[in-house]
Amino acid sequence: MSDIVIRAETLGKKYTIGHQAQRGRYLSLRDVLMQNARYALIKTRDLFQGKPIIQGNTTENVWALKDISFEVKRGEALGIIGLNGAGKSTLLKVLSRITEPSTGRVSIDGRVASLLEVGTGFHPELTGRENIYLNGTILGMTRKEINRKFDEIVAFAEVEKYLDTPVKRYSSGMYVRLAFAVAAHLEPEILVVDEVLAVGDAQFQKKCLGKMNDVAKGGRTVLFVSHNMTAIHALCGRSILLDGGQIRCDGNSKTVIAEYLSSNHPAGGRQSSGEFDLSKRKNKYLPDHLIVQSLYLADMQGNRGDLFPMGQAMQMCVNVTGMSKYRNAQIAAIIKSQNDQWICTITSGMSCTHIDEPRDKCERAILNIPKIPLLPGTYWIDITIAQPGIGRLDYVERAGRFTVTEADVYGTGYQLTDYFGLIYLESSWKILQRT
Amino acid sequence: MSAIVIEAGRSEKNYWRDLWRYRELFLILAWRDLSVRYKQTVIGILWAILRPFLTMIVFTIIFSKVAKLPSDGSAPYALMVFAAMLPWSLFANALTESSNSLIDNSNLISKVYFPRMIMPAATVITALVDFLISFVILIGMMLYYRFTPGFQIFLLPIFIVMALLASLGPGLWITALNVKFRDFRYVIPFVVQFGLYVSPVGFSSRVIPEQWRLLYSLNPMVGVIDGFRWCILGGNSPLYIPGFLVSLVIIVFFLWLGISRFRKMEKTFADMI
């Protein structure tokens, strides 16, 4: 037996998509009829030639995967990461034989079970017990295997009492637990898993991660797609970064994740420099004086950028001119969420020991945030300069923007998202026995 | 186990062996369809009995009493109609179920691999079970009319298989087309309704003039129905061999067409569904 279980060579997957050509409004009934007649004729021809149906009258080829080559060794856990639309799911579909590649070949040595969603084929009318058999068989287990693991599955899902209730009466939590429990007890040689861990409550998520870990450590080959970098890091030694259908990076998970995070900009491009030129605008408050000139963001080492992992340090530097002309002028940064929710204001009056002496014309105000307490997401910064009690001198709305990326701030592998509010607090629970 | 090779445009060598390997899935899908079907009904399996039975009564009245068509030999007219009703319902149900099978299970198609042919094939089982249930009526009717079938009754399984194959061929083709063109789901009720009258269900195929009988047998169900009548009514309804052979050829042709079309389109199902 060779040591390579999956070998993909120049895999490609092409989709043909159609566009409705732009044309003016229909002029007459005749045009409409002609248009539809022509359309019907083309469809009929496609029908007999067995060509795929395409809406619209101009077509375009889109390569969802292009030139993908990689090898996976027996017992290796491979993470596949990338932005939405990078081709991760398509790759899994090709590997699990759901769809055929357009170019290239893959050879797979071993039984593959693919888990692209939990609860595939669950039927609401059937009972929990029946669905275990149905779903298990669909995922590739034999009846014997299911019989053997039945009790284990039920215990894992914690649904003993409801085994003979139709699953349509289940709560969504129970449904998902049962579905995952079946999947978790698959024992294929190669397990292909799409983003399925992002289900259920926190406790169950952790249980799932643990189960996945067992599978990976148990010598099985695992291909794992996730947006949860913590999970990828914990489960997979090696990762592939997909970008636009191509492999951009292949190697040690840590390196690949770092590469992914540094390129994972919500605007779609790579990490921006974190510099924002604010000199080309109008100041509403002082028409002939622009005080705020530019803003840049950096980490503690002074590397500029606009991506910061949760809990890491961040520096905001604002270059201003002539601020000292105005007595007692203070600078403030306002952090707002992406949907404009005001999160906090930090003024220099709060935290700066004011130096009330003449200063250079050009100045730099630096705000140090030692630990970003924000949850992953994109945030806006407004910069304002004002004289307390007198009025504003300059106000730059959306002067800059930064993105907080996820990090394991509690050290438990728990994935925090904006679902949990706006910020996280450095804190810990302790549960004690009452005496 | 040997390695699987997935390659662009390559037809799988092990297709038929794979089909066998997935037999458990086939059985469980058939079981699912059956159990879901009867889960939320009040009279459950009675439906399988009522439908053909009531149609048989209506046909007997219209064709025998109103149109005054002759029966086969000395066989009771009702029995002759029911002997055709059975294979016709089997065919119609199997065709209907199998042609919607892929669309109805689109979530499975896009998420799991299995030889897709399992899907339409499994739904045919539901029709077969319905058939077996309504077969009980036939036995009841034979007792009522004190009609004893001949040795031919033992050949009935051959014609049951023939009816299933006759539905599976077009069923496979239509279900594959249905994935691409949803219009085809409207074709089936039409074919079934139309077919009920052009096939010799309510009347004996011997009322067709001799010179047209061969042509009439181009409808594959003519051969199947004649076969059923021969098995059940025996010497009252002798089998018209040339017609039977023509029907058989048509069935085999459609089966080949269905399978080859299906296999050609199969690989793109997940992309289109």
XYZ file of C-alpha atoms in Angstrom:
708
model
C 0.000 0.000 0.000
C 1.361 3.338 -0.943
C 1.587 6.079 1.584
C -0.202 8.619 -0.548
C -3.952 8.214 -0.268
C -5.109 11.177 -2.301
C -3.263 12.437 -5.305
C -4.804 15.287 -7.252
C -3.208 16.350 -10.509
C -4.085 19.611 -12.256
C -7.684 19.436 -11.182
C -10.024 21.970 -12.693
C -13.716 22.551 -12.527
C -15.445 24.788 -14.988
C -18.935 26.155 -14.681
C -20.708 27.763 -17.543
C -22.928 30.560 -16.465
C -25.314 32.493 -18.597
C -26.091 36.140 -18.775
C -29.188 37.710 -20.103
C -27.896 40.064 -22.734
C -28.869 43.633 -22.192
C -31.493 44.780 -24.543
C -33.986 47.559 -24.551
C -37.579 47.244 -23.551
C -39.648 44.979 -25.692
C -40.950 46.972 -28.575
C -43.797 44.874 -29.749
C -45.520 41.606 -29.243
C -43.741 40.345 -32.314
C -40.365 40.917 -30.710
C -41.449 39.090 -27.619
C -42.686 36.141 -29.621
C -39.571 36.014 -31.764
C -37.361 36.167 -28.732
C -39.176 33.332 -27.035
C -39.382 31.240 -30.166
C -35.642 31.515 -30.670
C -35.061 30.653 -27.045
C -37.297 27.607 -27.248
C -35.490 26.466 -30.384
C -32.097 26.687 -28.713
C -33.379 24.846 -25.656
C -34.821 22.098 -27.810
C -31.504 21.670 -29.561
C -29.706 21.521 -26.216
C -32.237 18.992 -25.053
C -31.402 16.565 -27.800
C -27.684 17.115 -27.595
C -27.766 16.606 -23.850
C -26.116 19.942 -23.161
C -26.542 21.539 -19.765
C -29.302 24.076 -19.429
C -28.114 27.636 -19.245
C -30.255 30.609 -18.538
C -29.605 33.639 -20.641
C -28.240 33.996 -24.092
C -24.602 34.775 -23.591
C -22.427 32.389 -21.684
C -19.238 32.665 -19.773
C -16.924 30.048 -18.375
C -15.985 30.351 -14.769
C -13.252 28.207 -13.324
C -14.228 27.355 -9.791
C -11.047 25.319 -9.510
C -7.978 25.596 -11.612
C -4.780 23.648 -11.694
C -5.113 22.109 -8.270
C -2.418 19.571 -7.484
C -1.657 18.151 -4.099
C -1.053 14.933 -2.263
C -2.306 13.728 1.049
C -0.551 11.055 3.042
C -2.256 8.334 4.974
C -3.295 9.548 8.411
C -2.732 13.174 7.597
C -5.235 15.875 8.559
C -5.364 18.535 5.896
C -7.083 21.848 6.444
C -8.531 23.721 3.506
C -9.049 27.410 4.022
C -9.926 30.369 1.895
C -12.481 33.093 1.499
C -16.049 32.355 0.455
C -16.069 31.456 -3.194
C -12.433 30.387 -3.226
C -13.436 26.897 -4.341
C -13.229 24.976 -1.082
C -16.627 23.357 -1.345
C -16.197 22.625 -5.030
C -12.945 20.854 -4.268
C -14.646 18.732 -1.647
C -17.442 17.928 -4.059
C -14.985 16.769 -6.669
C -13.078 14.674 -4.150
C -16.245 13.054 -2.882
C -17.386 12.289 -6.446
C -20.517 14.374 -6.265
C -19.460 16.350 -9.265
C -17.035 15.538 -12.005
C -13.893 17.605 -12.606
C -13.520 19.337 -15.953
C -9.817 18.683 -16.198
C -7.210 16.684 -14.380
C -7.512 13.584 -12.288
C -7.574 12.429 -8.701
C -6.788 9.021 -7.417
C -8.127 8.085 -4.041
C -7.069 4.985 -2.203
C -9.663 4.095 0.364
C -13.258 4.483 1.351
C -14.325 8.115 1.380
C -17.120 9.475 3.505
C -18.032 13.030 2.865
C -19.835 15.226 5.261
C -20.866 18.335 3.408
C -23.744 19.135 5.693
C -25.151 17.516 8.780
C -28.363 15.596 8.480
C -28.250 14.898 4.763
C -31.377 13.008 3.893
C -33.040 13.355 7.268
C -36.736 12.918 6.805
C -38.973 14.932 9.135
C -41.701 12.292 9.217
C -39.385 9.525 10.341
C -38.430 8.938 13.934
C -34.999 9.523 15.399
C -34.252 5.826 15.276
C -35.284 5.518 11.646
C -33.327 8.582 10.693
C -30.171 7.195 12.257
C -30.386 4.221 9.922
C -31.358 6.322 6.944
C -28.703 8.970 7.419
C -26.057 6.423 8.355
C -26.662 4.423 5.208
C -26.637 7.556 3.086
C -23.277 8.490 4.568
C -21.943 5.076 3.660
C -22.275 2.976 6.781
C -23.543 -0.558 6.561
C -26.471 -1.780 8.625
C -24.160 -3.856 10.745
C -21.980 -0.881 11.539
C -24.993 1.193 12.516
C -26.328 -1.586 14.721
C -23.005 -1.772 16.461
C -22.742 1.941 17.061
C -26.382 2.703 17.629
C -26.189 3.155 21.392
C -23.062 5.238 21.103
C -24.735 7.533 18.573
C -27.809 7.961 20.730
C -25.720 8.698 23.794
C -23.618 11.224 21.911
C -26.689 13.020 20.647
C -28.396 12.948 24.044
C -31.779 12.114 22.568
C -32.551 8.784 24.289
C -36.017 9.888 25.345
C -37.085 10.969 21.891
C -35.845 8.083 19.802
C -39.302 7.144 18.635
C -40.537 10.667 18.026
C -40.577 11.963 14.454
C -37.694 14.380 14.039
C -40.061 17.109 12.910
C -40.995 17.417 16.585
C -37.372 17.834 17.643
C -35.972 21.149 18.717
C -33.406 22.460 16.289
C -30.689 21.722 18.816
C -31.714 18.091 19.145
C -31.979 17.754 15.398
C -28.476 19.024 14.843
C -27.050 16.922 17.655
C -28.578 13.765 16.270
C -27.392 14.608 12.780
C -23.863 15.282 13.906
C -23.806 12.224 16.121
C -24.440 9.955 13.151
C -21.761 11.691 11.133
C -19.293 11.580 13.988
C -19.479 7.813 14.108
C -18.495 7.247 10.520
C -15.356 5.211 10.236
C -14.109 5.674 6.729
C -10.482 5.630 5.734
C -10.819 9.137 4.398
C -13.161 11.673 5.922
C -14.047 14.815 4.037
C -15.692 17.454 6.194
C -17.118 20.796 5.198
C -17.988 23.554 7.627
C -20.217 21.447 9.809
C -18.857 22.215 13.212
C -20.475 25.604 13.313
C -23.678 24.086 14.580
C -25.325 23.592 17.912
C -24.632 25.303 21.161
C -21.203 26.065 22.522
C -20.934 22.948 24.601
C -21.875 20.734 21.718
C -19.457 22.525 19.419
C -16.697 21.682 21.790
C -17.787 18.071 21.914
C -17.748 17.948 18.119
C -14.298 19.410 17.954
C -13.133 16.813 20.429
C -14.659 14.048 18.340
C -13.030 15.392 15.193
C -9.770 15.470 17.034
C -10.147 11.802 17.946
C -10.819 10.958 14.329
C -7.777 12.871 13.167
C -5.566 11.388 15.843
C -6.950 7.921 15.184
C -4.872 7.583 12.046
C -7.585 8.408 9.575
C -7.053 10.804 6.761
C -9.139 13.925 7.208
C -9.815 16.798 4.854
C -11.323 19.626 6.751
C -12.788 22.872 5.483
C -13.511 25.567 8.000
C -13.514 29.254 8.637
C -12.647 28.556 12.217
C -8.901 29.011 12.240
C -8.626 27.821 15.793
C -10.200 24.516 14.831
C -8.013 24.188 11.748
C -4.973 24.916 13.799
C -5.934 22.401 16.441
C -6.864 19.598 14.048
C -4.676 19.894 11.020
C -0.948 19.846 10.791
C -0.985 20.954 7.212
C -3.246 23.322 5.336
C -3.966 24.521 1.853
C -5.022 28.073 1.154
C -7.308 28.425 -1.829
C -7.718 31.726 -3.565
C -9.807 32.194 -6.675
C -9.843 28.464 -7.330
C -6.104 28.047 -7.122
C -3.767 26.920 -4.400
C -1.992 29.945 -3.086
C -0.208 28.383 -0.231
C 0.372 24.824 0.939
C 2.244 23.871 4.052
C 2.359 24.004 7.787
C -1.029 25.139 9.143
C 0.452 27.926 11.196
C 2.147 29.531 8.223
C -0.833 29.076 5.946
C -3.248 30.506 8.488
C -1.002 33.514 8.977
C -0.940 34.019 5.232
C -4.711 33.696 5.086
C -5.322 36.136 7.905
C -2.970 38.688 6.478
C -4.768 38.530 3.159
C -8.242 38.200 4.522
C -9.456 41.708 3.971
C -13.184 42.244 3.920
C -12.846 44.574 0.980
C -11.719 41.559 -0.943
C -8.133 42.577 -1.542
C -5.003 41.952 0.403
C -4.189 43.639 3.635
C -4.174 47.355 3.132
C -1.294 49.424 4.401
C -3.392 50.746 7.247
C -2.659 54.271 6.104
C -5.418 56.731 5.420
C -4.730 60.058 3.735
C -7.188 62.588 5.025
C -5.781 65.721 3.448
C -8.178 65.850 0.540
C -11.404 66.884 2.122
C -13.281 69.894 3.413
C -13.363 70.854 7.037
C -16.879 71.869 7.931
C -15.805 73.635 11.094
C -12.758 75.592 9.983
C -13.067 76.049 6.234
C -9.498 77.181 5.723
C -7.714 74.894 8.123
C -7.421 71.130 7.841
C -6.115 69.933 11.134
C -6.246 66.177 10.682
C -3.915 65.229 7.863
C -3.600 61.495 7.974
C -4.106 58.434 10.067
C -2.256 55.192 10.214
C -2.644 52.022 12.161
C 0.142 49.805 13.358
C 0.894 47.027 15.748
C 3.270 47.366 18.698
C 6.322 46.687 16.551
C 5.292 49.587 14.350
C 4.263 47.410 11.373
C 1.517 49.246 9.601
C -1.611 47.378 8.660
C -5.297 47.216 9.300
C -5.700 43.687 10.569
C -5.427 42.934 14.223
C -6.100 39.695 16.013
C -8.424 39.984 19.005
C -6.605 40.799 22.188
C -3.505 42.073 20.440
C -2.100 45.566 20.661
C -2.897 48.334 18.241
C -1.595 51.827 17.697
C -3.496 54.649 16.078
C -1.373 57.559 14.898
C -2.967 60.778 13.754
C -0.879 63.428 12.031
C -2.228 66.879 12.711
C -1.121 70.378 11.821
C -1.610 73.493 13.861
C -3.605 71.908 16.594
C -1.723 73.806 19.240
C -2.992 77.105 17.906
C -6.204 76.299 19.676
C -6.053 76.407 23.395
C -6.831 73.190 25.201
C -7.656 71.424 21.920
C -8.206 67.736 22.392
C -8.204 64.915 19.950
C -10.640 62.036 20.138
C -11.040 58.730 18.364
C -14.467 57.218 18.074
C -14.765 53.546 17.268
C -17.924 52.438 15.534
C -19.064 49.056 14.358
C -19.661 48.344 10.724
C -23.330 49.137 11.082
C -22.508 52.449 12.692
C -23.068 51.458 16.263
C -21.091 53.748 18.524
C -18.762 51.613 20.593
C -16.477 54.001 22.394
C -14.851 57.410 22.421
C -11.374 58.001 23.682
C -10.297 61.617 23.994
C -6.891 62.905 24.806
C -8.501 64.815 27.643
C -9.281 61.530 29.334
C -5.992 59.862 29.159
C -3.309 62.364 28.255
C -1.499 64.530 30.751
C -1.978 67.748 28.904
C 1.103 69.702 27.879
C 0.020 73.269 27.722
C 3.072 74.668 26.087
C 3.755 75.812 22.545
C 4.364 72.883 20.241
C 5.672 72.366 16.767
C 3.398 73.048 13.918
C 3.189 69.434 12.927
C 2.296 66.975 15.531
C 1.526 63.355 15.868
C -1.038 62.042 18.289
C -0.645 58.422 19.149
C -3.290 56.298 20.774
C -2.115 53.036 22.252
C -4.571 50.211 22.730
C -2.675 47.422 24.477
C -5.389 44.787 24.015
C -8.182 45.172 21.516
C -11.332 44.075 23.327
C -13.427 43.917 20.171
C -14.986 40.843 18.654
C -13.986 39.841 15.104
C -15.342 42.219 12.523
C -14.638 45.473 10.783
C -14.707 48.759 12.625
C -14.639 52.394 11.635
C -12.673 55.163 13.280
C -13.880 58.731 13.417
C -11.344 61.372 14.414
C -12.443 64.580 15.990
C -10.628 67.641 17.308
C -12.449 69.962 19.654
C -11.997 72.573 22.299
C -13.995 71.449 25.314
C -16.787 73.880 26.035
C -16.157 75.861 22.852
C -16.748 73.693 19.867
C -15.442 71.359 17.259
C -12.438 72.248 15.180
C -12.340 69.304 12.820
C -14.294 66.132 12.388
C -13.433 63.271 10.080
C -16.122 60.706 9.833
C -14.899 57.237 8.837
C -11.324 58.377 8.823
C -10.070 54.848 8.889
C -11.103 51.305 9.197
C -9.611 48.180 10.686
C -10.520 44.564 10.993
C -10.278 42.437 14.052
C -9.597 38.809 13.303
C -10.429 35.913 15.511
C -8.012 34.595 18.051
C -8.242 32.141 20.852
C -8.400 34.819 23.556
C -9.776 32.569 26.258
C -7.358 29.808 25.449
C -10.145 27.262 25.073
C -10.567 27.077 21.332
C -13.928 28.767 21.608
C -14.800 30.709 18.516
C -16.147 34.163 19.202
C -18.187 35.989 16.616
C -20.240 39.151 16.525
C -23.101 36.997 17.743
C -21.751 37.472 21.235
C -22.122 41.231 21.305
C -19.573 43.900 20.565
C -16.712 43.317 22.903
C -15.170 40.631 24.989
C -13.984 41.089 28.508
C -10.886 39.555 29.874
C -12.536 37.400 32.465
C -13.134 33.873 33.590
C -15.882 31.867 35.137
C -15.312 29.698 38.120
C -17.912 27.241 39.267
C -17.602 26.143 42.843
C -19.311 23.583 44.965
C -21.681 25.219 47.458
C -21.109 24.135 51.008
C -9.890 -2.080 -2.032
C -8.526 -0.690 -5.218
C -8.028 2.999 -5.716
C -10.769 5.111 -7.190
C -9.706 7.324 -10.020
C -11.749 10.392 -10.753
C -10.957 11.868 -14.094
C -12.592 14.343 -16.402
C -14.900 12.763 -18.930
C -14.151 9.231 -17.905
C -16.988 6.828 -17.466
C -16.619 4.704 -14.429
C -15.509 1.187 -15.054
C -16.998 -0.113 -11.878
C -20.395 1.436 -12.347
C -22.389 -1.749 -12.184
C -20.335 -3.148 -9.371
C -20.825 0.106 -7.495
C -24.529 -0.246 -7.991
C -24.331 -3.595 -6.234
C -22.170 -2.177 -3.448
C -24.790 0.438 -2.730
C -27.609 -2.103 -2.455
C -28.186 -1.244 1.196
C -28.803 2.351 0.237
C -31.223 1.125 -2.401
C -33.156 -0.865 0.160
C -33.221 1.868 2.752
C -34.393 4.472 0.250
C -37.167 2.164 -0.876
C -38.089 1.544 2.736
C -38.062 5.275 3.444
C -40.410 6.026 0.567
C -42.774 3.329 1.698
C -42.853 4.225 5.344
C -43.165 7.959 4.715
C -45.974 7.301 2.324
C -48.128 5.512 4.836
C -47.148 7.507 7.923
C -49.635 10.282 7.718
C -52.546 8.592 6.056
C -55.677 7.445 7.812
C -56.601 4.430 5.783
C -53.012 3.768 4.736
C -52.637 0.841 2.429
C -56.324 0.928 1.527
C -55.447 3.595 -1.008
C -53.481 1.078 -2.960
C -56.603 -1.061 -3.120
C -59.273 1.580 -3.637
C -57.837 3.359 -6.630
C -57.569 0.439 -9.055
C -60.712 -1.148 -7.678
C -62.922 1.886 -8.257
C -61.431 2.505 -11.682
C -62.119 -1.123 -12.529
C -65.798 -0.745 -11.585
C -66.171 2.402 -13.690
C -64.444 0.798 -16.666
C -66.530 -2.342 -16.412
C -69.728 -0.326 -16.448
C -68.664 1.970 -19.292
C -66.987 -0.500 -21.600
C -69.098 -3.554 -20.934
C -72.568 -2.209 -20.164
C -72.570 1.055 -22.103
C -70.238 0.342 -25.027
C -71.094 -3.350 -24.996
C -67.577 -4.517 -25.846
C -66.954 -8.254 -25.661
C -64.885 -9.886 -22.960
C -62.083 -12.382 -23.582
C -63.701 -15.765 -24.018
C -65.905 -16.685 -21.106
C -63.995 -14.619 -18.542
C -66.041 -12.159 -16.489
C -65.596 -8.628 -17.847
C -64.684 -7.189 -14.458
C -61.961 -9.776 -14.016
C -60.594 -9.034 -17.458
C -60.459 -5.310 -16.688
C -58.799 -5.886 -13.353
C -56.201 -8.189 -14.871
C -55.156 -5.187 -16.969
C -55.672 -2.617 -14.235
C -52.988 -4.278 -12.112
C -50.081 -3.982 -14.572
C -51.298 -0.573 -15.686
C -51.274 0.863 -12.126
C -47.914 -0.746 -11.561
C -46.556 0.885 -14.690
C -48.170 4.263 -14.050
C -47.089 4.464 -10.407
C -43.565 3.326 -11.147
C -43.244 5.812 -13.988
C -44.603 8.699 -11.937
C -42.491 7.951 -8.893
C -39.290 7.352 -10.773
C -39.536 10.413 -12.965
C -39.813 12.728 -9.989
C -37.271 10.870 -7.903
C -34.200 12.997 -8.618
C -35.932 16.324 -8.134
C -37.573 15.154 -4.945
C -34.200 14.151 -3.572
C -32.154 17.063 -4.820
C -30.592 17.609 -1.403
C -29.108 14.123 -1.503
C -27.848 14.489 -5.033
C -25.945 17.652 -4.239
C -24.430 16.416 -0.994
C -23.566 12.740 -1.281
C -22.176 10.426 -3.896
C -23.933 7.244 -4.876
C -24.706 5.753 -8.270
C -27.625 7.988 -9.168
C -29.567 5.193 -10.778
C -30.373 3.907 -7.313
C -32.770 6.765 -6.814
C -35.298 6.084 -9.575
C -34.863 2.350 -9.134
C -35.681 2.515 -5.431
C -38.912 4.376 -6.032
C -40.101 1.601 -8.319
C -40.225 -0.630 -5.253
C -42.992 1.520 -3.783
C -45.061 0.878 -6.869
C -44.316 -2.828 -6.616
C -45.547 -2.959 -3.032
C -48.743 -1.168 -4.019
C -49.133 -3.724 -6.747
C -48.759 -6.617 -4.360
C -51.365 -5.102 -2.064
C -53.907 -4.678 -4.829
C -53.144 -8.187 -6.004
C -55.157 -9.285 -2.987
C -58.268 -7.907 -4.704
C -57.596 -10.034 -7.716
C -57.529 -13.113 -5.556
C -60.767 -11.964 -3.932
C -62.381 -11.478 -7.329
C -61.267 -14.888 -8.524
C -62.880 -16.431 -5.486
C -66.040 -14.417 -6.082
C -66.325 -15.477 -9.721
C -65.097 -19.001 -8.848
C -62.487 -18.603 -11.520
C -59.529 -20.968 -11.435
C -56.432 -19.811 -13.279
C -54.337 -22.214 -15.311
C -50.661 -23.108 -15.057
C -49.860 -19.760 -16.706
C -50.366 -17.920 -13.426
C -46.872 -19.062 -12.461
C -45.436 -17.106 -15.359
C -46.866 -13.874 -13.964
C -43.569 -12.735 -12.347
C -42.061 -12.497 -15.841
C -44.697 -9.967 -16.832
C -44.375 -8.086 -13.557
C -40.695 -7.601 -14.293
C -41.620 -6.582 -17.821
C -44.014 -3.922 -16.523
C -41.329 -2.593 -14.190
C -38.738 -2.441 -16.948
C -41.250 -0.766 -19.230
C -41.647 2.012 -16.680
C -38.007 2.224 -15.686
C -36.758 2.984 -19.209
C -38.806 6.133 -19.824
C -38.658 6.868 -16.096
C -34.875 7.106 -16.139
C -34.865 9.314 -19.176
C -37.539 11.633 -17.892
C -36.084 11.944 -14.418
C -32.753 12.946 -15.936
C -34.432 15.468 -18.190
C -36.426 16.707 -15.249
C -33.214 17.807 -13.565
C -32.556 20.133 -16.468
C -35.997 20.971 -17.696
C -38.618 21.085 -15.029
C -41.322 21.008 -17.700
C -41.068 17.259 -17.840
C -42.833 16.809 -14.585
C -45.971 17.963 -16.348
C -45.527 15.389 -19.077
C -46.013 12.435 -16.790
C -49.593 12.958 -15.587
C -50.520 13.497 -19.195
C -48.808 10.325 -20.401
C -50.403 8.333 -17.617
C -53.894 9.638 -18.266
C -53.613 9.321 -22.005
C -52.030 5.894 -21.790
C -54.874 4.526 -19.696
C -57.183 4.962 -22.686
C -54.874 3.989 -25.515
C -53.755 0.839 -23.721
C -56.177 -2.087 -23.643
C -57.149 -1.605 -20.019
C -60.909 -1.167 -20.254
C -61.270 -3.406 -23.265
C -59.718 -6.507 -24.741
C -56.912 -5.962 -27.243
C -58.764 -8.358 -29.538
C -61.303 -5.666 -30.373
C -58.473 -4.063 -32.379
C -58.770 -5.162 -36.029
C -56.297 -7.933 -36.866
C -54.286 -5.897 -39.395
C -53.597 -3.141 -36.804
C -52.673 -5.358 -33.907
C -48.975 -5.458 -34.672
C -48.874 -1.694 -34.939
C -50.900 -1.412 -31.738
C -48.256 -3.475 -29.980
C -45.775 -0.639 -30.438
C -47.300 0.547 -27.201
C -45.186 -1.591 -24.877
C -47.970 -1.853 -22.340
C -50.051 -3.805 -24.856
C -47.644 -6.725 -24.598
C -47.518 -6.510 -20.831
C -51.289 -6.315 -20.423
C -51.871 -9.165 -22.869
C -49.345 -11.191 -20.942
C -51.112 -10.489 -17.664
C -54.459 -11.482 -19.121
C -53.010 -14.655 -20.515
C -51.551 -15.577 -17.151
C -54.697 -14.783 -15.203
C -57.479 -15.713 -17.620
C -55.596 -18.546 -19.274
C -57.043 -19.969 -22.473
C -59.750 -17.295 -22.630
C -57.114 -14.799 -23.651
C -54.425 -16.478 -25.764
C -51.198 -14.561 -26.137
C -50.673 -12.838 -29.488
C -47.018 -13.750 -29.938
C -45.883 -11.305 -32.702
C -47.431 -8.387 -30.820
C -45.848 -9.528 -27.601
C -42.417 -9.658 -29.235
C -42.828 -6.174 -30.674
C -43.710 -4.829 -27.228
C -40.727 -6.612 -25.742
C -38.381 -5.054 -28.285
C -39.813 -1.615 -27.569
C -39.363 -2.116 -23.844
C -35.750 -3.178 -24.279
C -35.140 -0.248 -26.609
C -36.557 2.276 -24.125
C -34.629 0.686 -21.300
C -31.414 0.999 -23.258
C -32.262 4.577 -24.203
C -33.180 5.488 -20.641
C -30.026 4.000 -19.163
C -27.695 5.501 -21.733
C -29.271 8.980 -21.513
C -29.295 8.781 -17.760
C -25.664 7.802 -17.545
C -24.671 10.517 -19.928
C -26.333 13.227 -17.884
C -25.681 11.695 -14.497
C -22.387 13.405 -13.815
C -23.782 16.860 -14.191
C -26.805 16.316 -11.954
C -25.120 17.820 -8.916
C -24.206 20.954 -10.853
C -27.639 21.507 -12.268
C -30.121 20.399 -9.685
